[in-house]
Amino acid sequence: WDTIYCELCEKIITDGKRVENRTGIDTIKVPSAHFQLDVGKEFPILTTKQLFIRQAVLEMLWIYQAQSNDVRWLQERNVHIWDLWEINENGDWCDEKTGAVLKHFDPSFAHTIGTAYGYIVKKMGLMDKLIYSLKNDVNDRRRVMSLWQDEYLDTAVLPSCVWSSEWDITDGVLNAWVHQRSCDVPLGLPFNVTQYAVLLCMLAQVCGLKPGTIDWSIKDAHIYVNQIDGIKEQIERYETKGSLSAPTLWLNPEIDDFYAFDASKDIKDIRLENYEHMGKIRFPLAQ
Ligand code: THF
């Protein structure tokens, strides 16, 4: 996964076009990127930088298990990656630096990110439908989980970036196809890939399947211009040291209900074993 990742970064830096966007910090972007990972063979997590697995897994559980849009759920667990998109008491979403109101929402959305991610999963009953199909309709070809629901886009602070996943069973193996409309390659993508790999393994375990492949499709893969130095450092690490051997994911084997995996601060039913990495790289986050 480090190889695929660093090659994508390299491609963005060499072929990418510099563009403006809503955040005010330019990106260099390529319009599309695709790759496939075999989670059954090797657990995908970057080793050329430290990936914060606890935060990544909790964000995934927030969306798919708790099915929440409440940022306090994350904050209570010491995860602060959504703080910049929290609607305040007055219903306002504000610019982190100037305090200017970027968008106003109904105050009933206070402390949430509005109608995106976990809100949609819950509203549409997406997770229950998926699990039912995985357990009861092995040959189903309609397992599309779409977080992109037109009537809910206006009331979302940020419409879901990873917005769809499709789930395939072939010969007892569970495979996923994930689609991302906009991809912050330094910060978002390493989290997202590892999260979906964990989700795939959890679903495989509770549905009596083996974990298989993840195909990942990105539209607009970008690096913010203030992240380029960090990415060059990461590519340099890869070129001089290669990558380290992948860790293994441990899931508590006694759990056979997706909703029973512990989602407290220390996620004790989900653990990485032997995770070696080359240390943190700090990347700025564009609001
Ligand atoms: N906005 C932007 N500009 N990029 C994103 O990746 C992004 N997300 C979520 C919503 N809006 C986004 C937020 N996800 C980190 C990771 C994921 C995030 C936001 C922030 C982050 O800062 N990670 C650091 C360290 C975290 C820590 O120290 O705990 C890292 O080094 O990985 C797309 O999902």
PDB file of C-alpha atoms and ligand atoms in Angstrom:
ATOM      1  CA  TRP A   1       0.000   0.000   0.000  1.00  0.00           C
ATOM      2  CA  ASP A   2       2.941   2.351   0.629  1.00  0.00           C
ATOM      3  CA  THR A   3       4.034   1.711  -2.971  1.00  0.00           C
ATOM      4  CA  ILE A   4       0.644   2.508  -4.476  1.00  0.00           C
ATOM      5  CA  TYR A   5       0.315   5.503  -2.187  1.00  0.00           C
ATOM      6  CA  CYS A   6       3.731   7.011  -2.848  1.00  0.00           C
ATOM      7  CA  GLU A   7       3.342   6.462  -6.601  1.00  0.00           C
ATOM      8  CA  LEU A   8       0.035   8.325  -6.511  1.00  0.00           C
ATOM      9  CA  CYS A   9       1.658  11.196  -4.604  1.00  0.00           C
ATOM     10  CA  GLU A  10       4.506  11.278  -7.095  1.00  0.00           C
ATOM     11  CA  LYS A  11       2.054  11.361 -10.000  1.00  0.00           C
ATOM     12  CA  ILE A  12       0.099  14.251  -8.469  1.00  0.00           C
ATOM     13  CA  ILE A  13       3.289  16.232  -7.929  1.00  0.00           C
ATOM     14  CA  THR A  14       4.570  15.654 -11.461  1.00  0.00           C
ATOM     15  CA  ASP A  15       1.344  15.631 -13.547  1.00  0.00           C
ATOM     16  CA  GLY A  16      -1.064  17.523 -11.306  1.00  0.00           C
ATOM     17  CA  LYS A  17      -2.611  20.890 -12.144  1.00  0.00           C
ATOM     18  CA  ARG A  18      -2.777  23.701  -9.602  1.00  0.00           C
ATOM     19  CA  VAL A  19      -6.376  24.805  -8.955  1.00  0.00           C
ATOM     20  CA  GLU A  20      -8.374  26.992  -6.582  1.00  0.00           C
ATOM     21  CA  ASN A  21     -11.135  25.571  -4.404  1.00  0.00           C
ATOM     22  CA  ARG A  22     -13.610  26.542  -1.685  1.00  0.00           C
ATOM     23  CA  THR A  23     -11.043  26.352   1.128  1.00  0.00           C
ATOM     24  CA  GLY A  24      -8.874  29.219  -0.172  1.00  0.00           C
ATOM     25  CA  ILE A  25      -5.770  27.004  -0.139  1.00  0.00           C
ATOM     26  CA  ASP A  26      -4.883  25.827  -3.642  1.00  0.00           C
ATOM     27  CA  THR A  27      -4.358  22.181  -4.458  1.00  0.00           C
ATOM     28  CA  ILE A  28      -2.473  20.314  -7.108  1.00  0.00           C
ATOM     29  CA  LYS A  29      -4.811  17.690  -8.456  1.00  0.00           C
ATOM     30  CA  VAL A  30      -5.272  14.862 -10.894  1.00  0.00           C
ATOM     31  CA  PRO A  31      -8.860  14.212 -11.986  1.00  0.00           C
ATOM     32  CA  SER A  32      -8.886  10.505 -11.175  1.00  0.00           C
ATOM     33  CA  ALA A  33      -7.052   7.619  -9.545  1.00  0.00           C
ATOM     34  CA  HIS A  34      -7.808   3.922  -9.084  1.00  0.00           C
ATOM     35  CA  PHE A  35      -6.162   1.080  -7.218  1.00  0.00           C
ATOM     36  CA  GLN A  36      -6.879  -2.338  -5.744  1.00  0.00           C
ATOM     37  CA  LEU A  37      -5.721  -3.746  -2.412  1.00  0.00           C
ATOM     38  CA  ASP A  38      -5.971  -7.345  -1.226  1.00  0.00           C
ATOM     39  CA  VAL A  39      -6.939  -7.073   2.420  1.00  0.00           C
ATOM     40  CA  GLY A  40      -7.012 -10.882   2.694  1.00  0.00           C
ATOM     41  CA  LYS A  41      -3.296 -10.940   1.910  1.00  0.00           C
ATOM     42  CA  GLU A  42      -1.998  -7.836   3.649  1.00  0.00           C
ATOM     43  CA  PHE A  43      -3.609  -5.316   5.976  1.00  0.00           C
ATOM     44  CA  PRO A  44      -3.319  -1.864   4.332  1.00  0.00           C
ATOM     45  CA  ILE A  45      -1.876   0.809   6.579  1.00  0.00           C
ATOM     46  CA  LEU A  46       0.934   3.178   5.695  1.00  0.00           C
ATOM     47  CA  THR A  47       4.330   2.511   7.220  1.00  0.00           C
ATOM     48  CA  THR A  48       6.132   5.471   5.606  1.00  0.00           C
ATOM     49  CA  LYS A  49       4.339   7.626   8.181  1.00  0.00           C
ATOM     50  CA  GLN A  50       2.460   6.926  11.386  1.00  0.00           C
ATOM     51  CA  LEU A  51      -1.237   6.410  10.812  1.00  0.00           C
ATOM     52  CA  PHE A  52      -3.412   7.120  13.835  1.00  0.00           C
ATOM     53  CA  ILE A  53      -5.360   3.892  13.810  1.00  0.00           C
ATOM     54  CA  ARG A  54      -7.436   4.634  16.927  1.00  0.00           C
ATOM     55  CA  GLN A  55      -8.783   7.864  15.454  1.00  0.00           C
ATOM     56  CA  ALA A  56      -9.347   6.279  12.058  1.00  0.00           C
ATOM     57  CA  VAL A  57     -11.272   3.321  13.473  1.00  0.00           C
ATOM     58  CA  LEU A  58     -13.349   5.505  15.778  1.00  0.00           C
ATOM     59  CA  GLU A  59     -14.335   7.771  12.899  1.00  0.00           C
ATOM     60  CA  MET A  60     -15.491   4.710  10.960  1.00  0.00           C
ATOM     61  CA  LEU A  61     -17.433   3.391  13.978  1.00  0.00           C
ATOM     62  CA  TRP A  62     -18.988   6.832  14.442  1.00  0.00           C
ATOM     63  CA  ILE A  63     -20.358   6.669  10.905  1.00  0.00           C
ATOM     64  CA  TYR A  64     -21.286   3.003  10.489  1.00  0.00           C
ATOM     65  CA  GLN A  65     -21.829   1.622  13.975  1.00  0.00           C
ATOM     66  CA  ALA A  66     -23.025   4.578  16.089  1.00  0.00           C
ATOM     67  CA  GLN A  67     -24.499   6.112  12.894  1.00  0.00           C
ATOM     68  CA  SER A  68     -24.063   9.509  14.437  1.00  0.00           C
ATOM     69  CA  ASN A  69     -23.407  12.985  13.068  1.00  0.00           C
ATOM     70  CA  ASP A  70     -22.686  14.370  16.552  1.00  0.00           C
ATOM     71  CA  VAL A  71     -19.113  15.643  16.795  1.00  0.00           C
ATOM     72  CA  ARG A  72     -19.215  15.297  20.598  1.00  0.00           C
ATOM     73  CA  TRP A  73     -19.278  11.500  20.179  1.00  0.00           C
ATOM     74  CA  LEU A  74     -15.782  11.786  18.719  1.00  0.00           C
ATOM     75  CA  GLN A  75     -14.609  14.465  21.128  1.00  0.00           C
ATOM     76  CA  GLU A  76     -15.634  12.323  24.127  1.00  0.00           C
ATOM     77  CA  ARG A  77     -13.223   9.748  22.741  1.00  0.00           C
ATOM     78  CA  ASN A  78     -10.489  12.300  22.257  1.00  0.00           C
ATOM     79  CA  VAL A  79     -10.834  12.432  18.467  1.00  0.00           C
ATOM     80  CA  HIS A  80     -10.774  15.969  17.104  1.00  0.00           C
ATOM     81  CA  ILE A  81     -10.576  15.486  13.347  1.00  0.00           C
ATOM     82  CA  TRP A  82     -14.123  16.832  12.798  1.00  0.00           C
ATOM     83  CA  ASP A  83     -13.927  19.862  15.108  1.00  0.00           C
ATOM     84  CA  LEU A  84     -13.604  22.312  12.202  1.00  0.00           C
ATOM     85  CA  TRP A  85     -16.970  21.232  10.764  1.00  0.00           C
ATOM     86  CA  GLU A  86     -19.041  21.348  13.960  1.00  0.00           C
ATOM     87  CA  ILE A  87     -22.170  23.517  13.874  1.00  0.00           C
ATOM     88  CA  ASN A  88     -22.317  25.745  16.948  1.00  0.00           C
ATOM     89  CA  GLU A  89     -25.134  26.457  19.441  1.00  0.00           C
ATOM     90  CA  ASN A  90     -26.609  29.129  17.172  1.00  0.00           C
ATOM     91  CA  GLY A  91     -26.699  26.852  14.170  1.00  0.00           C
ATOM     92  CA  ASP A  92     -23.685  28.482  12.578  1.00  0.00           C
ATOM     93  CA  TRP A  93     -20.704  26.863  10.949  1.00  0.00           C
ATOM     94  CA  CYS A  94     -17.848  29.326  11.332  1.00  0.00           C
ATOM     95  CA  ASP A  95     -14.486  29.981   9.781  1.00  0.00           C
ATOM     96  CA  GLU A  96     -11.851  28.659  12.154  1.00  0.00           C
ATOM     97  CA  LYS A  97      -9.592  31.701  11.733  1.00  0.00           C
ATOM     98  CA  THR A  98     -11.875  34.714  11.247  1.00  0.00           C
ATOM     99  CA  GLY A  99     -14.965  33.449  13.066  1.00  0.00           C
ATOM    100  CA  ALA A 100     -17.091  34.493  10.057  1.00  0.00           C
ATOM    101  CA  VAL A 101     -20.296  32.501   9.560  1.00  0.00           C
ATOM    102  CA  LEU A 102     -19.725  30.262   6.553  1.00  0.00           C
ATOM    103  CA  LYS A 103     -23.199  28.743   6.602  1.00  0.00           C
ATOM    104  CA  HIS A 104     -26.253  28.820   8.828  1.00  0.00           C
ATOM    105  CA  PHE A 105     -28.246  25.739   9.771  1.00  0.00           C
ATOM    106  CA  ASP A 106     -31.263  25.035  11.925  1.00  0.00           C
ATOM    107  CA  PRO A 107     -30.041  25.286  15.557  1.00  0.00           C
ATOM    108  CA  SER A 108     -31.355  21.780  16.148  1.00  0.00           C
ATOM    109  CA  PHE A 109     -28.208  20.694  14.282  1.00  0.00           C
ATOM    110  CA  ALA A 110     -25.972  22.187  17.009  1.00  0.00           C
ATOM    111  CA  HIS A 111     -22.834  20.090  17.678  1.00  0.00           C
ATOM    112  CA  THR A 112     -23.327  18.018  14.536  1.00  0.00           C
ATOM    113  CA  ILE A 113     -22.042  18.113  10.962  1.00  0.00           C
ATOM    114  CA  GLY A 114     -25.611  18.243   9.651  1.00  0.00           C
ATOM    115  CA  THR A 115     -27.139  15.614   7.412  1.00  0.00           C
ATOM    116  CA  ALA A 116     -24.081  13.714   6.194  1.00  0.00           C
ATOM    117  CA  TYR A 117     -22.221  10.473   6.904  1.00  0.00           C
ATOM    118  CA  GLY A 118     -23.665   8.714   9.986  1.00  0.00           C
ATOM    119  CA  TYR A 119     -26.898  10.695   9.742  1.00  0.00           C
ATOM    120  CA  ILE A 120     -27.543   9.250   6.281  1.00  0.00           C
ATOM    121  CA  VAL A 121     -26.503   5.723   7.254  1.00  0.00           C
ATOM    122  CA  LYS A 122     -29.051   5.792  10.062  1.00  0.00           C
ATOM    123  CA  LYS A 123     -31.811   7.628   8.203  1.00  0.00           C
ATOM    124  CA  MET A 124     -31.702   5.189   5.278  1.00  0.00           C
ATOM    125  CA  GLY A 125     -31.038   2.100   7.408  1.00  0.00           C
ATOM    126  CA  LEU A 126     -28.069   1.394   5.166  1.00  0.00           C
ATOM    127  CA  MET A 127     -25.983  -0.715   7.519  1.00  0.00           C
ATOM    128  CA  ASP A 128     -28.807  -3.019   8.547  1.00  0.00           C
ATOM    129  CA  LYS A 129     -29.762  -3.542   4.901  1.00  0.00           C
ATOM    130  CA  LEU A 130     -26.180  -4.327   3.994  1.00  0.00           C
ATOM    131  CA  ILE A 131     -25.676  -6.823   6.806  1.00  0.00           C
ATOM    132  CA  TYR A 132     -29.009  -8.491   6.068  1.00  0.00           C
ATOM    133  CA  SER A 133     -28.045  -8.940   2.440  1.00  0.00           C
ATOM    134  CA  LEU A 134     -24.548 -10.228   3.237  1.00  0.00           C
ATOM    135  CA  LYS A 135     -26.040 -12.850   5.539  1.00  0.00           C
ATOM    136  CA  ASN A 136     -29.157 -13.804   3.616  1.00  0.00           C
ATOM    137  CA  ASP A 137     -28.690 -13.069  -0.070  1.00  0.00           C
ATOM    138  CA  VAL A 138     -25.208 -14.170  -1.044  1.00  0.00           C
ATOM    139  CA  ASN A 139     -25.665 -13.544  -4.784  1.00  0.00           C
ATOM    140  CA  ASP A 140     -27.178 -10.066  -4.411  1.00  0.00           C
ATOM    141  CA  ARG A 141     -25.587  -7.586  -6.865  1.00  0.00           C
ATOM    142  CA  ARG A 142     -27.373  -4.545  -5.499  1.00  0.00           C
ATOM    143  CA  ARG A 143     -25.439  -3.944  -2.306  1.00  0.00           C
ATOM    144  CA  VAL A 144     -24.830  -0.259  -2.920  1.00  0.00           C
ATOM    145  CA  MET A 145     -24.365   1.896   0.140  1.00  0.00           C
ATOM    146  CA  SER A 146     -24.841   5.491  -1.005  1.00  0.00           C
ATOM    147  CA  LEU A 147     -24.291   8.351   1.384  1.00  0.00           C
ATOM    148  CA  TRP A 148     -25.049  10.760  -1.489  1.00  0.00           C
ATOM    149  CA  GLN A 149     -28.741  11.546  -1.021  1.00  0.00           C
ATOM    150  CA  ASP A 150     -29.729  14.669  -2.949  1.00  0.00           C
ATOM    151  CA  GLU A 151     -32.378  15.909  -0.557  1.00  0.00           C
ATOM    152  CA  TYR A 152     -29.865  15.974   2.308  1.00  0.00           C
ATOM    153  CA  LEU A 153     -26.944  17.748   0.647  1.00  0.00           C
ATOM    154  CA  ASP A 154     -27.995  21.332   1.462  1.00  0.00           C
ATOM    155  CA  THR A 155     -28.220  20.623   5.170  1.00  0.00           C
ATOM    156  CA  ALA A 156     -24.798  18.967   5.379  1.00  0.00           C
ATOM    157  CA  VAL A 157     -21.777  21.012   6.451  1.00  0.00           C
ATOM    158  CA  LEU A 158     -19.677  18.835   4.171  1.00  0.00           C
ATOM    159  CA  PRO A 159     -21.355  16.363   1.813  1.00  0.00           C
ATOM    160  CA  SER A 160     -19.689  12.983   2.259  1.00  0.00           C
ATOM    161  CA  CYS A 161     -16.317  12.673   0.484  1.00  0.00           C
ATOM    162  CA  VAL A 162     -16.181   8.901   0.518  1.00  0.00           C
ATOM    163  CA  TRP A 163     -19.749   8.615  -0.637  1.00  0.00           C
ATOM    164  CA  SER A 164     -20.402   5.113  -1.842  1.00  0.00           C
ATOM    165  CA  SER A 165     -19.347   1.576  -1.245  1.00  0.00           C
ATOM    166  CA  GLU A 166     -20.473  -1.570  -3.011  1.00  0.00           C
ATOM    167  CA  TRP A 167     -20.124  -4.972  -1.428  1.00  0.00           C
ATOM    168  CA  ASP A 168     -19.503  -8.163  -3.361  1.00  0.00           C
ATOM    169  CA  ILE A 169     -19.387 -11.797  -2.308  1.00  0.00           C
ATOM    170  CA  THR A 170     -17.498 -14.172  -4.576  1.00  0.00           C
ATOM    171  CA  ASP A 171     -16.867 -17.713  -3.429  1.00  0.00           C
ATOM    172  CA  GLY A 172     -17.205 -16.875   0.271  1.00  0.00           C
ATOM    173  CA  VAL A 173     -14.938 -13.841   0.013  1.00  0.00           C
ATOM    174  CA  LEU A 174     -16.148 -10.325   0.785  1.00  0.00           C
ATOM    175  CA  ASN A 175     -14.911  -7.597  -1.577  1.00  0.00           C
ATOM    176  CA  ALA A 176     -15.654  -3.875  -1.616  1.00  0.00           C
ATOM    177  CA  TRP A 177     -15.610  -1.106  -4.186  1.00  0.00           C
ATOM    178  CA  VAL A 178     -15.315   2.367  -2.717  1.00  0.00           C
ATOM    179  CA  HIS A 179     -15.862   5.688  -4.477  1.00  0.00           C
ATOM    180  CA  GLN A 180     -14.541   9.009  -3.263  1.00  0.00           C
ATOM    181  CA  ARG A 181     -15.597  12.280  -4.914  1.00  0.00           C
ATOM    182  CA  SER A 182     -12.800  14.418  -3.457  1.00  0.00           C
ATOM    183  CA  CYS A 183      -9.641  13.178  -1.827  1.00  0.00           C
ATOM    184  CA  ASP A 184      -7.160  14.953   0.440  1.00  0.00           C
ATOM    185  CA  VAL A 185      -4.383  12.481  -0.307  1.00  0.00           C
ATOM    186  CA  PRO A 186      -2.057  13.368   2.631  1.00  0.00           C
ATOM    187  CA  LEU A 187      -4.709  13.392   5.384  1.00  0.00           C
ATOM    188  CA  GLY A 188      -7.962  11.830   4.210  1.00  0.00           C
ATOM    189  CA  LEU A 189      -6.860   8.906   2.064  1.00  0.00           C
ATOM    190  CA  PRO A 190      -4.583   7.094   4.553  1.00  0.00           C
ATOM    191  CA  PHE A 191      -7.389   7.254   7.127  1.00  0.00           C
ATOM    192  CA  ASN A 192     -10.077   6.203   4.671  1.00  0.00           C
ATOM    193  CA  VAL A 193      -8.292   3.186   3.175  1.00  0.00           C
ATOM    194  CA  THR A 194      -7.402   1.750   6.571  1.00  0.00           C
ATOM    195  CA  GLN A 195     -10.918   2.403   7.897  1.00  0.00           C
ATOM    196  CA  TYR A 196     -12.604   0.587   5.056  1.00  0.00           C
ATOM    197  CA  ALA A 197     -10.158  -2.303   5.410  1.00  0.00           C
ATOM    198  CA  VAL A 198     -11.161  -2.592   9.084  1.00  0.00           C
ATOM    199  CA  LEU A 199     -14.831  -2.345   8.152  1.00  0.00           C
ATOM    200  CA  LEU A 200     -14.391  -5.070   5.529  1.00  0.00           C
ATOM    201  CA  CYS A 201     -12.737  -7.367   8.096  1.00  0.00           C
ATOM    202  CA  MET A 202     -15.452  -6.675  10.684  1.00  0.00           C
ATOM    203  CA  LEU A 203     -18.246  -7.380   8.221  1.00  0.00           C
ATOM    204  CA  ALA A 204     -16.495 -10.509   6.956  1.00  0.00           C
ATOM    205  CA  GLN A 205     -16.193 -11.822  10.521  1.00  0.00           C
ATOM    206  CA  VAL A 206     -19.816 -11.205  11.515  1.00  0.00           C
ATOM    207  CA  CYS A 207     -21.156 -12.574   8.219  1.00  0.00           C
ATOM    208  CA  GLY A 208     -19.003 -15.718   8.098  1.00  0.00           C
ATOM    209  CA  LEU A 209     -16.971 -14.577   5.078  1.00  0.00           C
ATOM    210  CA  LYS A 210     -13.294 -14.102   4.327  1.00  0.00           C
ATOM    211  CA  PRO A 211     -11.870 -10.620   3.735  1.00  0.00           C
ATOM    212  CA  GLY A 212     -10.969  -9.992   0.087  1.00  0.00           C
ATOM    213  CA  THR A 213     -10.131  -7.007  -2.064  1.00  0.00           C
ATOM    214  CA  ILE A 214     -10.948  -3.322  -1.970  1.00  0.00           C
ATOM    215  CA  ASP A 215     -11.091  -1.409  -5.231  1.00  0.00           C
ATOM    216  CA  TRP A 216     -10.750   2.318  -4.650  1.00  0.00           C
ATOM    217  CA  SER A 217     -11.876   4.945  -7.168  1.00  0.00           C
ATOM    218  CA  ILE A 218     -11.085   8.585  -6.669  1.00  0.00           C
ATOM    219  CA  LYS A 219     -12.382  11.592  -8.548  1.00  0.00           C
ATOM    220  CA  ASP A 220     -10.169  14.611  -7.781  1.00  0.00           C
ATOM    221  CA  ALA A 221      -7.109  13.329  -5.953  1.00  0.00           C
ATOM    222  CA  HIS A 222      -5.274  16.334  -4.543  1.00  0.00           C
ATOM    223  CA  ILE A 223      -2.487  17.618  -2.350  1.00  0.00           C
ATOM    224  CA  TYR A 224      -2.883  21.077  -0.773  1.00  0.00           C
ATOM    225  CA  VAL A 225       0.086  23.279  -1.635  1.00  0.00           C
ATOM    226  CA  ASN A 226       0.991  23.602   2.047  1.00  0.00           C
ATOM    227  CA  GLN A 227       1.254  19.800   2.266  1.00  0.00           C
ATOM    228  CA  ILE A 228       3.800  19.343  -0.527  1.00  0.00           C
ATOM    229  CA  ASP A 229       6.910  19.473   1.678  1.00  0.00           C
ATOM    230  CA  GLY A 230       5.490  16.756   3.952  1.00  0.00           C
ATOM    231  CA  ILE A 231       4.677  14.545   0.984  1.00  0.00           C
ATOM    232  CA  LYS A 232       8.158  15.033  -0.444  1.00  0.00           C
ATOM    233  CA  GLU A 233       9.550  13.921   2.900  1.00  0.00           C
ATOM    234  CA  GLN A 234       7.359  10.821   2.784  1.00  0.00           C
ATOM    235  CA  ILE A 235       8.399   9.976  -0.788  1.00  0.00           C
ATOM    236  CA  GLU A 236      12.028  10.448   0.254  1.00  0.00           C
ATOM    237  CA  ARG A 237      11.539   7.963   3.102  1.00  0.00           C
ATOM    238  CA  TYR A 238      10.018   5.490   0.659  1.00  0.00           C
ATOM    239  CA  GLU A 239      12.839   5.899  -1.833  1.00  0.00           C
ATOM    240  CA  THR A 240      15.582   5.455   0.727  1.00  0.00           C
ATOM    241  CA  LYS A 241      14.023   2.885   3.080  1.00  0.00           C
ATOM    242  CA  GLY A 242      11.194   1.252   1.122  1.00  0.00           C
ATOM    243  CA  SER A 243       8.303   0.201   3.318  1.00  0.00           C
ATOM    244  CA  LEU A 244       8.119  -1.829   6.526  1.00  0.00           C
ATOM    245  CA  SER A 245       6.281  -5.133   6.849  1.00  0.00           C
ATOM    246  CA  ALA A 246       2.538  -4.780   7.280  1.00  0.00           C
ATOM    247  CA  PRO A 247       0.975  -5.320  10.705  1.00  0.00           C
ATOM    248  CA  THR A 248      -1.932  -7.663  11.277  1.00  0.00           C
ATOM    249  CA  LEU A 249      -5.404  -6.668  12.365  1.00  0.00           C
ATOM    250  CA  TRP A 250      -6.801  -8.439  15.408  1.00  0.00           C
ATOM    251  CA  LEU A 251     -10.557  -8.509  15.866  1.00  0.00           C
ATOM    252  CA  ASN A 252     -12.014 -10.104  18.963  1.00  0.00           C
ATOM    253  CA  PRO A 253     -13.053 -13.493  17.531  1.00  0.00           C
ATOM    254  CA  GLU A 254     -15.944 -13.796  19.973  1.00  0.00           C
ATOM    255  CA  ILE A 255     -17.857 -10.961  18.351  1.00  0.00           C
ATOM    256  CA  ASP A 256     -20.467 -12.031  15.822  1.00  0.00           C
ATOM    257  CA  ASP A 257     -22.643  -8.903  15.882  1.00  0.00           C
ATOM    258  CA  PHE A 258     -21.387  -5.801  14.078  1.00  0.00           C
ATOM    259  CA  TYR A 259     -22.924  -3.553  16.723  1.00  0.00           C
ATOM    260  CA  ALA A 260     -21.177  -5.383  19.556  1.00  0.00           C
ATOM    261  CA  PHE A 261     -17.615  -4.306  18.735  1.00  0.00           C
ATOM    262  CA  ASP A 262     -16.457  -2.031  21.532  1.00  0.00           C
ATOM    263  CA  ALA A 263     -16.652   1.633  20.486  1.00  0.00           C
ATOM    264  CA  SER A 264     -15.299   3.160  23.669  1.00  0.00           C
ATOM    265  CA  LYS A 265     -12.143   5.243  23.715  1.00  0.00           C
ATOM    266  CA  ASP A 266      -9.799   2.267  23.617  1.00  0.00           C
ATOM    267  CA  ILE A 267     -11.715   0.122  21.065  1.00  0.00           C
ATOM    268  CA  LYS A 268     -10.668  -3.032  22.850  1.00  0.00           C
ATOM    269  CA  ASP A 269     -12.098  -5.492  20.314  1.00  0.00           C
ATOM    270  CA  ILE A 270     -10.030  -4.032  17.460  1.00  0.00           C
ATOM    271  CA  ARG A 271      -6.231  -3.927  17.553  1.00  0.00           C
ATOM    272  CA  LEU A 272      -3.230  -3.749  15.277  1.00  0.00           C
ATOM    273  CA  GLU A 273      -0.402  -6.118  16.013  1.00  0.00           C
ATOM    274  CA  ASN A 274       3.200  -5.359  15.081  1.00  0.00           C
ATOM    275  CA  TYR A 275       2.597  -1.946  13.545  1.00  0.00           C
ATOM    276  CA  GLU A 276       5.980  -0.484  12.632  1.00  0.00           C
ATOM    277  CA  HIS A 277       6.186   2.911  10.959  1.00  0.00           C
ATOM    278  CA  MET A 278       8.660   5.664  10.176  1.00  0.00           C
ATOM    279  CA  GLY A 279       7.084   8.308  12.410  1.00  0.00           C
ATOM    280  CA  LYS A 280       4.547  11.083  12.189  1.00  0.00           C
ATOM    281  CA  ILE A 281       4.508  13.671   9.419  1.00  0.00           C
ATOM    282  CA  ARG A 282       2.481  16.759  10.250  1.00  0.00           C
ATOM    283  CA  PHE A 283       0.144  17.941   7.482  1.00  0.00           C
ATOM    284  CA  PRO A 284      -1.982  21.099   7.630  1.00  0.00           C
ATOM    285  CA  LEU A 285      -5.762  20.605   7.405  1.00  0.00           C
ATOM    286  CA  ALA A 286      -7.767  22.917   5.108  1.00  0.00           C
ATOM    287  CA  GLN A 287     -11.204  23.824   6.468  1.00  0.00           C
TER     288      GLN A 287
HETATM  289  N1  THF B   1     -11.100  18.208   4.937  1.00  0.00           N
HETATM  290  C1  THF B   1      -9.870  18.155   4.435  1.00  0.00           C
HETATM  291  N2  THF B   1      -9.313  19.259   3.944  1.00  0.00           N
HETATM  292  N3  THF B   1      -9.158  17.006   4.434  1.00  0.00           N
HETATM  293  C2  THF B   1      -9.684  15.861   4.940  1.00  0.00           C
HETATM  294  O1  THF B   1      -9.006  14.809   4.939  1.00  0.00           O
HETATM  295  C3  THF B   1     -10.993  15.883   5.454  1.00  0.00           C
HETATM  296  N4  THF B   1     -11.618  14.764   5.951  1.00  0.00           N
HETATM  297  C4  THF B   1     -12.520  14.933   7.055  1.00  0.00           C
HETATM  298  C5  THF B   1     -13.313  16.122   6.800  1.00  0.00           C
HETATM  299  N5  THF B   1     -12.866  17.142   6.049  1.00  0.00           N
HETATM  300  C6  THF B   1     -11.667  17.086   5.461  1.00  0.00           C
HETATM  301  C7  THF B   1     -11.716  15.050   8.316  1.00  0.00           C
HETATM  302  N6  THF B   1     -10.754  14.005   8.426  1.00  0.00           N
HETATM  303  C8  THF B   1      -6.992  14.446  10.125  1.00  0.00           C
HETATM  304  C9  THF B   1      -7.377  13.235   9.576  1.00  0.00           C
HETATM  305  C10 THF B   1      -8.636  13.098   9.001  1.00  0.00           C
HETATM  306  C11 THF B   1      -9.503  14.175   8.969  1.00  0.00           C
HETATM  307  C12 THF B   1      -9.120  15.388   9.505  1.00  0.00           C
HETATM  308  C13 THF B   1      -7.866  15.509  10.091  1.00  0.00           C
HETATM  309  C14 THF B   1      -5.658  14.635  10.767  1.00  0.00           C
HETATM  310  O2  THF B   1      -5.316  15.729  11.163  1.00  0.00           O
HETATM  311  N7  THF B   1      -4.834  13.612  10.882  1.00  0.00           N
HETATM  312  C15 THF B   1      -3.471  13.750  11.348  1.00  0.00           C
HETATM  313  C16 THF B   1      -3.244  13.545  12.795  1.00  0.00           C
HETATM  314  C17 THF B   1      -4.358  13.271  13.683  1.00  0.00           C
HETATM  315  C18 THF B   1      -3.901  13.210  15.122  1.00  0.00           C
HETATM  316  O3  THF B   1      -2.808  13.678  15.453  1.00  0.00           O
HETATM  317  O4  THF B   1      -4.679  12.712  15.918  1.00  0.00           O
HETATM  318  C19 THF B   1      -2.607  12.753  10.626  1.00  0.00           C
HETATM  319  O5  THF B   1      -1.381  12.949  10.643  1.00  0.00           O
HETATM  320  O6  THF B   1      -3.129  11.825  10.032  1.00  0.00           O
HETATM  321  C20 THF B   1     -11.724  13.585   5.143  1.00  0.00           C
HETATM  322  O7  THF B   1     -12.106  12.471   5.797  1.00  0.00           O
END
